[in-house]
Amino acid sequence: MIMTVNRIMGIETEYGVTVPGHPTMNAMVTSSHIVNAYARLSGLDQGLHARWDYDRESPLRDARGFDQSRADADPSQLTDDQELGLENIILTNGARLYVDHAHPEYSSPEVTNPRDAALWDKAGETIMHQAAVFAPKFDGVQIKLYKNNVDNKGASYGTHENYLMARQTPFTNIVRLLTPFFVTRQIFTGAGRLGQGQEGNVKKFQISQRADYFEAEVGLETTLKRPIINTRDEPHADPEKYRRLHVIVGDANMSEKATMLKMGSTSLILALIESGFEDFAQFDLANPVAAMSKVSYDTTMNSVLTMANGSSMRAVDMQFAYLETIRSHLYSHNEPDEQTAEVLDLWQQTLDSLNDQTGEHRVAARYVDWVAKYQLMQGYRDRDGLEWNSPRLGLIDLQYSDIDPGRGIALKLMNRGSIDTLFNADQVDIATRDAPHDTRAYFRGECVRRYPQNVAAASWDSIVFDTGGDTLLRIPTLEPRRGNRDSLQSLLDQSESAADLLNSLRSHD
Amino acid sequence: MPTHDSNQIKRARREENQSEHDTTVVSTTNNAELDNEVDSLLDEIDEILEVNAEDFVKSFVQKGGQ
């Protein structure tokens, strides 16, 4: 078993949406405006209006081995109810852009590595911004979008990570090693939040936006009583071979490096579990749910968590232990590939910086969102004598994640070189239009681009063609790594029409 | 609420710190440089902040999501 960050992964982000001065605007309507605007902007509205193929979704299947009955489910768990999804488009970069209840959502194409995950996530942000600029204005006011997870009045919405895993890995092992990892990785995945408690009543800073909304250890829910480990079992791939781990516990990150580190470190933990590692006891927490907010509320990095065996440990020390365990496993197996080496180095330097007892965290301030946000707020407190409950600090908290380059604080910090970036404007621009070349997202995106009049529907694991005959034809794309550019580009180039493509595919198989 | 008094206290504290390092020219310079850096950053952020912070933050209301 090779220890690597490389695995099929992707990120779904729900965006906050408002129209300043129009507080009663219906969020489903404004979200639809966003999706429709991008459909028009990209010319995707000229095609057959390929709809998302819900037939193949099973959101109530639980990884612990049973199906929740639809009657028992909270309506918000029924993600396949087409009436609630007003608009839903598939992009040429293989992504899905749609309305998820009251938020516009971008579900990135499948990628194979953390760097690409960060790139196609950033592309989504750009797509959302372009849509907002192109969408109708309300009394001249443009729709505003925020890449964050709270409104500080009680509502929370998610940024979900997805990781494909080998099916035979026991789910109990995943839960056991991942729970303390999710609790403690907040120290570098946290995007910062001025407000403690679900309603945000206590005006104090905490490092994670999502921490206060996690009330259970394991479960199927995503909108209330949220569990640290979500058990949704919808692999969108061969269920005998694969499991898709659906992670709801993370924050939305403006920082590209933070996104890459989040995806990369988590992928390595999964590799550790898949390799058969079972020395869990050293990481077991006495009370993981309580530990989520304990870690989040502590900006000193020095508070201790109670372990199941009665000892105590700081979050940063647990992260050092995870990193050490991965390194020793890795060096007994193989030399790390370039991407894995990059993530390991970044993880190390991040922990070293967060462990800085002077509290300056100079290195982490350049790409850990909560540190950048916190230090900016401290700057304002020092200069203007502001208390934590000052409205201006609350505004900075919100505006940090504004995705408008003219207004967004994180984007401003990137622009002036205070926050590191991984990608230049050209790379991001290309990723808004082109899919990753090494997954089935390539096939999906290219079919939408080349045969817009013939793609009737698509989902993660299939494309449905309409070539004018009596019946529609579904092409399954069950293998996430197949349908890539290497295997399909020349076939696509030779197929002027969808009918040509289907004929070629038939004769190939 | 920021008061005139608390601004004075902050400024006084900063001056206090600087005078402690008066004997070391390098430290004082570093402190001043850092202050300038932070000040110029804050000036830039000032320019893009939405007007009327209280109303703006109050009107940011979302429905819960996943």
PDB file of C-alpha atoms in Angstrom, chain A residues 235-490:
ATOM      1  CA  PRO A 235     -20.362   6.199  -3.507  1.00  0.00           C
ATOM      2  CA  HIS A 236     -21.479   7.322  -7.003  1.00  0.00           C
ATOM      3  CA  ALA A 237     -19.234   4.490  -8.126  1.00  0.00           C
ATOM      4  CA  ASP A 238     -19.133   0.713  -7.873  1.00  0.00           C
ATOM      5  CA  PRO A 239     -20.371   0.147  -4.294  1.00  0.00           C
ATOM      6  CA  GLU A 240     -18.544  -3.192  -4.081  1.00  0.00           C
ATOM      7  CA  LYS A 241     -15.194  -1.495  -4.650  1.00  0.00           C
ATOM      8  CA  TYR A 242     -15.592   1.974  -3.244  1.00  0.00           C
ATOM      9  CA  ARG A 243     -16.825   4.004  -0.340  1.00  0.00           C
ATOM     10  CA  ARG A 244     -17.230   7.776  -0.573  1.00  0.00           C
ATOM     11  CA  LEU A 245     -16.480   9.441   2.709  1.00  0.00           C
ATOM     12  CA  HIS A 246     -18.700  12.528   2.985  1.00  0.00           C
ATOM     13  CA  VAL A 247     -17.203  15.044   5.416  1.00  0.00           C
ATOM     14  CA  ILE A 248     -19.399  17.865   6.712  1.00  0.00           C
ATOM     15  CA  VAL A 249     -17.272  19.100   9.579  1.00  0.00           C
ATOM     16  CA  GLY A 250     -14.916  21.498   7.760  1.00  0.00           C
ATOM     17  CA  ASP A 251     -14.951  25.251   7.256  1.00  0.00           C
ATOM     18  CA  ALA A 252     -15.005  27.020   3.896  1.00  0.00           C
ATOM     19  CA  ASN A 253     -11.452  28.245   3.290  1.00  0.00           C
ATOM     20  CA  MET A 254     -10.617  31.353   1.286  1.00  0.00           C
ATOM     21  CA  SER A 255      -6.945  30.394   1.490  1.00  0.00           C
ATOM     22  CA  GLU A 256      -5.881  28.025  -1.294  1.00  0.00           C
ATOM     23  CA  LYS A 257      -3.031  26.605   0.784  1.00  0.00           C
ATOM     24  CA  ALA A 258      -5.412  25.900   3.664  1.00  0.00           C
ATOM     25  CA  THR A 259      -7.708  24.018   1.281  1.00  0.00           C
ATOM     26  CA  MET A 260      -4.805  21.993  -0.086  1.00  0.00           C
ATOM     27  CA  LEU A 261      -3.555  21.186   3.420  1.00  0.00           C
ATOM     28  CA  LYS A 262      -7.041  20.248   4.613  1.00  0.00           C
ATOM     29  CA  MET A 263      -7.614  17.836   1.729  1.00  0.00           C
ATOM     30  CA  GLY A 264      -4.051  16.497   1.726  1.00  0.00           C
ATOM     31  CA  SER A 265      -3.715  15.818   5.440  1.00  0.00           C
ATOM     32  CA  THR A 266      -7.134  14.143   5.564  1.00  0.00           C
ATOM     33  CA  SER A 267      -6.283  12.014   2.549  1.00  0.00           C
ATOM     34  CA  LEU A 268      -3.135  10.808   4.311  1.00  0.00           C
ATOM     35  CA  ILE A 269      -5.070   9.863   7.449  1.00  0.00           C
ATOM     36  CA  LEU A 270      -7.419   7.845   5.231  1.00  0.00           C
ATOM     37  CA  ALA A 271      -4.403   6.158   3.633  1.00  0.00           C
ATOM     38  CA  LEU A 272      -3.167   5.277   7.105  1.00  0.00           C
ATOM     39  CA  ILE A 273      -6.523   3.672   7.952  1.00  0.00           C
ATOM     40  CA  GLU A 274      -6.635   1.834   4.626  1.00  0.00           C
ATOM     41  CA  SER A 275      -3.144   0.452   5.278  1.00  0.00           C
ATOM     42  CA  GLY A 276      -4.497  -1.420   8.297  1.00  0.00           C
ATOM     43  CA  PHE A 277      -3.235   0.894  11.043  1.00  0.00           C
ATOM     44  CA  GLU A 278      -5.092   0.086  14.272  1.00  0.00           C
ATOM     45  CA  ASP A 279      -3.151   1.808  17.052  1.00  0.00           C
ATOM     46  CA  PHE A 280      -6.130   4.052  17.755  1.00  0.00           C
ATOM     47  CA  ALA A 281      -6.009   4.284  21.545  1.00  0.00           C
ATOM     48  CA  GLN A 282      -3.340   7.000  21.588  1.00  0.00           C
ATOM     49  CA  PHE A 283      -5.740   9.338  19.743  1.00  0.00           C
ATOM     50  CA  ASP A 284      -9.066   8.459  21.483  1.00  0.00           C
ATOM     51  CA  LEU A 285     -10.719  11.474  23.086  1.00  0.00           C
ATOM     52  CA  ALA A 286     -12.902  11.229  26.200  1.00  0.00           C
ATOM     53  CA  ASN A 287     -15.577  13.501  24.680  1.00  0.00           C
ATOM     54  CA  PRO A 288     -15.114  14.376  21.003  1.00  0.00           C
ATOM     55  CA  VAL A 289     -18.207  16.590  20.719  1.00  0.00           C
ATOM     56  CA  ALA A 290     -17.164  18.735  23.679  1.00  0.00           C
ATOM     57  CA  ALA A 291     -13.614  18.788  22.337  1.00  0.00           C
ATOM     58  CA  MET A 292     -14.787  20.369  19.049  1.00  0.00           C
ATOM     59  CA  SER A 293     -15.650  23.638  20.765  1.00  0.00           C
ATOM     60  CA  LYS A 294     -12.838  23.347  23.291  1.00  0.00           C
ATOM     61  CA  VAL A 295     -10.317  23.356  20.445  1.00  0.00           C
ATOM     62  CA  SER A 296     -12.206  26.033  18.553  1.00  0.00           C
ATOM     63  CA  TYR A 297     -12.490  28.433  21.494  1.00  0.00           C
ATOM     64  CA  ASP A 298      -8.767  28.389  22.201  1.00  0.00           C
ATOM     65  CA  THR A 299      -6.611  30.790  20.171  1.00  0.00           C
ATOM     66  CA  THR A 300      -3.578  30.160  22.400  1.00  0.00           C
ATOM     67  CA  MET A 301      -3.144  26.613  21.020  1.00  0.00           C
ATOM     68  CA  ASN A 302      -2.292  25.552  24.589  1.00  0.00           C
ATOM     69  CA  SER A 303      -5.534  24.245  26.048  1.00  0.00           C
ATOM     70  CA  VAL A 304      -5.559  20.507  26.733  1.00  0.00           C
ATOM     71  CA  LEU A 305      -8.068  17.869  25.727  1.00  0.00           C
ATOM     72  CA  THR A 306      -8.971  14.950  27.967  1.00  0.00           C
ATOM     73  CA  MET A 307      -8.101  11.640  26.382  1.00  0.00           C
ATOM     74  CA  ALA A 308     -10.134   8.450  26.842  1.00  0.00           C
ATOM     75  CA  ASN A 309      -7.336   6.999  28.962  1.00  0.00           C
ATOM     76  CA  GLY A 310      -7.472   9.954  31.348  1.00  0.00           C
ATOM     77  CA  SER A 311      -4.342  11.737  30.115  1.00  0.00           C
ATOM     78  CA  SER A 312      -4.412  15.113  28.394  1.00  0.00           C
ATOM     79  CA  MET A 313      -3.022  16.441  25.173  1.00  0.00           C
ATOM     80  CA  ARG A 314      -3.033  19.706  23.234  1.00  0.00           C
ATOM     81  CA  ALA A 315      -4.642  19.690  19.781  1.00  0.00           C
ATOM     82  CA  VAL A 316      -1.395  20.738  18.139  1.00  0.00           C
ATOM     83  CA  ASP A 317       0.462  17.880  19.833  1.00  0.00           C
ATOM     84  CA  MET A 318      -2.115  15.404  18.580  1.00  0.00           C
ATOM     85  CA  GLN A 319      -1.593  16.749  15.071  1.00  0.00           C
ATOM     86  CA  PHE A 320       2.189  16.365  15.481  1.00  0.00           C
ATOM     87  CA  ALA A 321       1.524  12.747  16.533  1.00  0.00           C
ATOM     88  CA  TYR A 322      -0.665  12.088  13.461  1.00  0.00           C
ATOM     89  CA  LEU A 323       1.995  13.582  11.205  1.00  0.00           C
ATOM     90  CA  GLU A 324       4.751  11.523  12.851  1.00  0.00           C
ATOM     91  CA  THR A 325       2.713   8.334  12.518  1.00  0.00           C
ATOM     92  CA  ILE A 326       2.146   8.998   8.838  1.00  0.00           C
ATOM     93  CA  ARG A 327       5.807   9.770   8.217  1.00  0.00           C
ATOM     94  CA  SER A 328       6.991   6.556   9.867  1.00  0.00           C
ATOM     95  CA  HIS A 329       4.405   4.509   7.998  1.00  0.00           C
ATOM     96  CA  LEU A 330       5.365   6.220   4.787  1.00  0.00           C
ATOM     97  CA  TYR A 331       9.085   5.691   5.076  1.00  0.00           C
ATOM     98  CA  SER A 332       8.555   2.027   5.717  1.00  0.00           C
ATOM     99  CA  HIS A 333       6.608   1.795   2.462  1.00  0.00           C
ATOM    100  CA  ASN A 334       7.875   4.224  -0.147  1.00  0.00           C
ATOM    101  CA  GLU A 335       9.432   7.595  -0.904  1.00  0.00           C
ATOM    102  CA  PRO A 336       6.703  10.211  -0.988  1.00  0.00           C
ATOM    103  CA  ASP A 337       5.612  11.443  -4.401  1.00  0.00           C
ATOM    104  CA  GLU A 338       5.983  15.160  -5.075  1.00  0.00           C
ATOM    105  CA  GLN A 339       2.476  16.136  -4.016  1.00  0.00           C
ATOM    106  CA  THR A 340       2.671  14.073  -0.855  1.00  0.00           C
ATOM    107  CA  ALA A 341       6.026  15.616   0.025  1.00  0.00           C
ATOM    108  CA  GLU A 342       4.547  19.070  -0.531  1.00  0.00           C
ATOM    109  CA  VAL A 343       1.626  18.362   1.819  1.00  0.00           C
ATOM    110  CA  LEU A 344       3.859  16.821   4.490  1.00  0.00           C
ATOM    111  CA  ASP A 345       6.189  19.837   4.445  1.00  0.00           C
ATOM    112  CA  LEU A 346       3.279  22.262   4.581  1.00  0.00           C
ATOM    113  CA  TRP A 347       1.668  20.321   7.434  1.00  0.00           C
ATOM    114  CA  GLN A 348       4.946  20.330   9.381  1.00  0.00           C
ATOM    115  CA  GLN A 349       5.619  24.026   8.902  1.00  0.00           C
ATOM    116  CA  THR A 350       2.004  24.853   9.818  1.00  0.00           C
ATOM    117  CA  LEU A 351       2.140  22.929  13.090  1.00  0.00           C
ATOM    118  CA  ASP A 352       5.545  24.419  13.932  1.00  0.00           C
ATOM    119  CA  SER A 353       4.160  27.896  13.350  1.00  0.00           C
ATOM    120  CA  LEU A 354       0.954  27.277  15.338  1.00  0.00           C
ATOM    121  CA  ASN A 355       3.118  25.935  18.158  1.00  0.00           C
ATOM    122  CA  ASP A 356       4.981  29.262  18.311  1.00  0.00           C
ATOM    123  CA  GLN A 357       4.738  30.286  21.961  1.00  0.00           C
ATOM    124  CA  THR A 358       5.150  34.003  21.186  1.00  0.00           C
ATOM    125  CA  GLY A 359       1.728  33.785  19.549  1.00  0.00           C
ATOM    126  CA  GLU A 360       2.969  35.542  16.417  1.00  0.00           C
ATOM    127  CA  HIS A 361       2.401  32.542  14.098  1.00  0.00           C
ATOM    128  CA  ARG A 362       4.156  34.480  11.331  1.00  0.00           C
ATOM    129  CA  VAL A 363       4.175  31.613   8.861  1.00  0.00           C
ATOM    130  CA  ALA A 364       0.628  30.393   9.585  1.00  0.00           C
ATOM    131  CA  ALA A 365      -0.680  33.969   9.277  1.00  0.00           C
ATOM    132  CA  ARG A 366       0.119  33.759   5.574  1.00  0.00           C
ATOM    133  CA  TYR A 367      -2.365  30.975   4.832  1.00  0.00           C
ATOM    134  CA  VAL A 368      -4.335  29.745   7.854  1.00  0.00           C
ATOM    135  CA  ASP A 369      -7.593  31.682   7.506  1.00  0.00           C
ATOM    136  CA  TRP A 370      -8.381  32.040  11.226  1.00  0.00           C
ATOM    137  CA  VAL A 371      -4.914  33.375  12.017  1.00  0.00           C
ATOM    138  CA  ALA A 372      -5.041  35.978   9.227  1.00  0.00           C
ATOM    139  CA  LYS A 373      -8.527  37.051  10.292  1.00  0.00           C
ATOM    140  CA  TYR A 374      -7.648  37.128  13.987  1.00  0.00           C
ATOM    141  CA  GLN A 375      -4.501  39.184  13.486  1.00  0.00           C
ATOM    142  CA  LEU A 376      -6.362  41.671  11.315  1.00  0.00           C
ATOM    143  CA  MET A 377      -8.986  42.074  14.021  1.00  0.00           C
ATOM    144  CA  GLN A 378      -6.259  42.522  16.646  1.00  0.00           C
ATOM    145  CA  GLY A 379      -4.757  45.239  14.463  1.00  0.00           C
ATOM    146  CA  TYR A 380      -8.091  47.072  14.464  1.00  0.00           C
ATOM    147  CA  ARG A 381      -8.500  46.560  18.228  1.00  0.00           C
ATOM    148  CA  ASP A 382      -5.074  48.053  18.827  1.00  0.00           C
ATOM    149  CA  ARG A 383      -5.432  50.999  16.470  1.00  0.00           C
ATOM    150  CA  ASP A 384      -9.046  51.965  17.221  1.00  0.00           C
ATOM    151  CA  GLY A 385      -9.480  50.603  20.769  1.00  0.00           C
ATOM    152  CA  LEU A 386     -12.331  48.312  19.698  1.00  0.00           C
ATOM    153  CA  GLU A 387     -13.936  45.783  22.028  1.00  0.00           C
ATOM    154  CA  TRP A 388     -14.743  42.332  20.625  1.00  0.00           C
ATOM    155  CA  ASN A 389     -18.436  43.239  20.381  1.00  0.00           C
ATOM    156  CA  SER A 390     -17.704  46.166  18.076  1.00  0.00           C
ATOM    157  CA  PRO A 391     -19.856  46.040  14.916  1.00  0.00           C
ATOM    158  CA  ARG A 392     -16.786  46.833  12.824  1.00  0.00           C
ATOM    159  CA  LEU A 393     -15.101  43.600  13.914  1.00  0.00           C
ATOM    160  CA  GLY A 394     -18.330  41.705  13.132  1.00  0.00           C
ATOM    161  CA  LEU A 395     -18.214  43.255   9.679  1.00  0.00           C
ATOM    162  CA  ILE A 396     -14.608  42.181   9.178  1.00  0.00           C
ATOM    163  CA  ASP A 397     -15.618  38.664  10.238  1.00  0.00           C
ATOM    164  CA  LEU A 398     -18.232  38.586   7.474  1.00  0.00           C
ATOM    165  CA  GLN A 399     -16.444  40.554   4.803  1.00  0.00           C
ATOM    166  CA  TYR A 400     -13.345  38.348   5.090  1.00  0.00           C
ATOM    167  CA  SER A 401     -15.219  35.770   2.984  1.00  0.00           C
ATOM    168  CA  ASP A 402     -16.897  38.137   0.491  1.00  0.00           C
ATOM    169  CA  ILE A 403     -15.936  36.662  -2.898  1.00  0.00           C
ATOM    170  CA  ASP A 404     -16.093  39.983  -4.741  1.00  0.00           C
ATOM    171  CA  PRO A 405     -12.441  40.890  -5.459  1.00  0.00           C
ATOM    172  CA  GLY A 406     -13.338  44.563  -5.008  1.00  0.00           C
ATOM    173  CA  ARG A 407     -14.691  44.026  -1.489  1.00  0.00           C
ATOM    174  CA  GLY A 408     -13.495  40.700  -0.116  1.00  0.00           C
ATOM    175  CA  ILE A 409     -10.946  41.086   2.677  1.00  0.00           C
ATOM    176  CA  ALA A 410      -9.210  37.724   2.167  1.00  0.00           C
ATOM    177  CA  LEU A 411      -8.973  38.471  -1.554  1.00  0.00           C
ATOM    178  CA  LYS A 412      -7.549  41.901  -0.763  1.00  0.00           C
ATOM    179  CA  LEU A 413      -4.939  40.301   1.503  1.00  0.00           C
ATOM    180  CA  MET A 414      -4.011  37.895  -1.316  1.00  0.00           C
ATOM    181  CA  ASN A 415      -3.833  40.741  -3.788  1.00  0.00           C
ATOM    182  CA  ARG A 416      -1.378  42.756  -1.692  1.00  0.00           C
ATOM    183  CA  GLY A 417       0.736  39.662  -0.913  1.00  0.00           C
ATOM    184  CA  SER A 418      -0.209  39.228   2.761  1.00  0.00           C
ATOM    185  CA  ILE A 419      -1.858  35.871   2.117  1.00  0.00           C
ATOM    186  CA  ASP A 420      -0.181  33.253  -0.076  1.00  0.00           C
ATOM    187  CA  THR A 421      -1.798  31.952  -3.237  1.00  0.00           C
ATOM    188  CA  LEU A 422      -1.094  28.762  -5.188  1.00  0.00           C
ATOM    189  CA  PHE A 423      -2.589  29.692  -8.548  1.00  0.00           C
ATOM    190  CA  ASN A 424      -2.466  32.633 -10.924  1.00  0.00           C
ATOM    191  CA  ALA A 425      -5.500  34.129 -12.639  1.00  0.00           C
ATOM    192  CA  ASP A 426      -4.914  32.201 -15.868  1.00  0.00           C
ATOM    193  CA  GLN A 427      -4.823  28.828 -14.120  1.00  0.00           C
ATOM    194  CA  VAL A 428      -8.054  29.592 -12.306  1.00  0.00           C
ATOM    195  CA  ASP A 429      -9.684  30.890 -15.482  1.00  0.00           C
ATOM    196  CA  ILE A 430      -8.848  27.679 -17.338  1.00  0.00           C
ATOM    197  CA  ALA A 431     -10.235  25.605 -14.448  1.00  0.00           C
ATOM    198  CA  THR A 432     -13.562  27.431 -14.709  1.00  0.00           C
ATOM    199  CA  ARG A 433     -13.933  26.049 -18.242  1.00  0.00           C
ATOM    200  CA  ASP A 434     -11.903  22.838 -18.378  1.00  0.00           C
ATOM    201  CA  ALA A 435     -12.298  19.737 -16.278  1.00  0.00           C
ATOM    202  CA  PRO A 436      -9.414  17.930 -14.580  1.00  0.00           C
ATOM    203  CA  HIS A 437      -7.925  15.711 -17.268  1.00  0.00           C
ATOM    204  CA  ASP A 438      -7.486  12.631 -15.095  1.00  0.00           C
ATOM    205  CA  THR A 439     -11.018  11.743 -13.957  1.00  0.00           C
ATOM    206  CA  ARG A 440     -14.461  11.034 -15.439  1.00  0.00           C
ATOM    207  CA  ALA A 441     -15.183  14.761 -14.955  1.00  0.00           C
ATOM    208  CA  TYR A 442     -13.307  15.175 -18.239  1.00  0.00           C
ATOM    209  CA  PHE A 443     -15.803  13.009 -20.115  1.00  0.00           C
ATOM    210  CA  ARG A 444     -18.777  14.724 -18.479  1.00  0.00           C
ATOM    211  CA  GLY A 445     -17.471  18.232 -19.138  1.00  0.00           C
ATOM    212  CA  GLU A 446     -16.471  17.521 -22.730  1.00  0.00           C
ATOM    213  CA  CYS A 447     -19.842  15.949 -23.578  1.00  0.00           C
ATOM    214  CA  VAL A 448     -21.597  19.021 -22.190  1.00  0.00           C
ATOM    215  CA  ARG A 449     -19.246  21.253 -24.190  1.00  0.00           C
ATOM    216  CA  ARG A 450     -19.260  19.341 -27.491  1.00  0.00           C
ATOM    217  CA  TYR A 451     -22.797  17.929 -27.601  1.00  0.00           C
ATOM    218  CA  PRO A 452     -24.971  20.421 -25.699  1.00  0.00           C
ATOM    219  CA  GLN A 453     -28.042  19.475 -27.724  1.00  0.00           C
ATOM    220  CA  ASN A 454     -27.705  15.804 -26.881  1.00  0.00           C
ATOM    221  CA  VAL A 455     -26.915  15.573 -23.174  1.00  0.00           C
ATOM    222  CA  ALA A 456     -30.322  15.119 -21.546  1.00  0.00           C
ATOM    223  CA  ALA A 457     -29.075  14.452 -18.053  1.00  0.00           C
ATOM    224  CA  ALA A 458     -25.944  13.640 -16.133  1.00  0.00           C
ATOM    225  CA  SER A 459     -24.923  12.555 -12.695  1.00  0.00           C
ATOM    226  CA  TRP A 460     -21.573  11.763 -11.152  1.00  0.00           C
ATOM    227  CA  ASP A 461     -21.650   8.202 -12.493  1.00  0.00           C
ATOM    228  CA  SER A 462     -23.478   8.430 -15.809  1.00  0.00           C
ATOM    229  CA  ILE A 463     -24.428  10.574 -18.784  1.00  0.00           C
ATOM    230  CA  VAL A 464     -27.790  10.291 -20.521  1.00  0.00           C
ATOM    231  CA  PHE A 465     -27.830  11.054 -24.239  1.00  0.00           C
ATOM    232  CA  ASP A 466     -30.722  12.030 -26.444  1.00  0.00           C
ATOM    233  CA  THR A 467     -29.814  11.488 -30.098  1.00  0.00           C
ATOM    234  CA  GLY A 468     -33.334  12.016 -31.348  1.00  0.00           C
ATOM    235  CA  GLY A 469     -34.415   8.405 -31.245  1.00  0.00           C
ATOM    236  CA  ASP A 470     -37.252   6.848 -29.305  1.00  0.00           C
ATOM    237  CA  THR A 471     -35.156   6.136 -26.283  1.00  0.00           C
ATOM    238  CA  LEU A 472     -32.505   7.916 -24.280  1.00  0.00           C
ATOM    239  CA  LEU A 473     -29.179   6.175 -23.798  1.00  0.00           C
ATOM    240  CA  ARG A 474     -27.393   6.092 -20.453  1.00  0.00           C
ATOM    241  CA  ILE A 475     -23.610   5.719 -20.509  1.00  0.00           C
ATOM    242  CA  PRO A 476     -22.415   4.665 -17.083  1.00  0.00           C
ATOM    243  CA  THR A 477     -19.223   6.228 -15.761  1.00  0.00           C
ATOM    244  CA  LEU A 478     -18.777   4.087 -12.682  1.00  0.00           C
ATOM    245  CA  GLU A 479     -14.994   4.269 -12.551  1.00  0.00           C
ATOM    246  CA  PRO A 480     -13.945   7.733 -11.392  1.00  0.00           C
ATOM    247  CA  ARG A 481     -10.484   7.501 -12.980  1.00  0.00           C
ATOM    248  CA  ARG A 482     -11.772   6.379 -16.360  1.00  0.00           C
ATOM    249  CA  GLY A 483     -13.315   8.734 -18.887  1.00  0.00           C
ATOM    250  CA  ASN A 484     -10.150  10.808 -18.672  1.00  0.00           C
ATOM    251  CA  ARG A 485      -8.418  12.804 -21.361  1.00  0.00           C
ATOM    252  CA  ASP A 486      -5.741  10.235 -22.170  1.00  0.00           C
ATOM    253  CA  SER A 487      -8.272   7.581 -23.062  1.00  0.00           C
ATOM    254  CA  LEU A 488     -10.986   9.707 -24.635  1.00  0.00           C
ATOM    255  CA  GLN A 489      -9.634  12.860 -26.241  1.00  0.00           C
ATOM    256  CA  SER A 490      -8.948  11.414 -29.674  1.00  0.00           C
TER     257      SER A 490
END
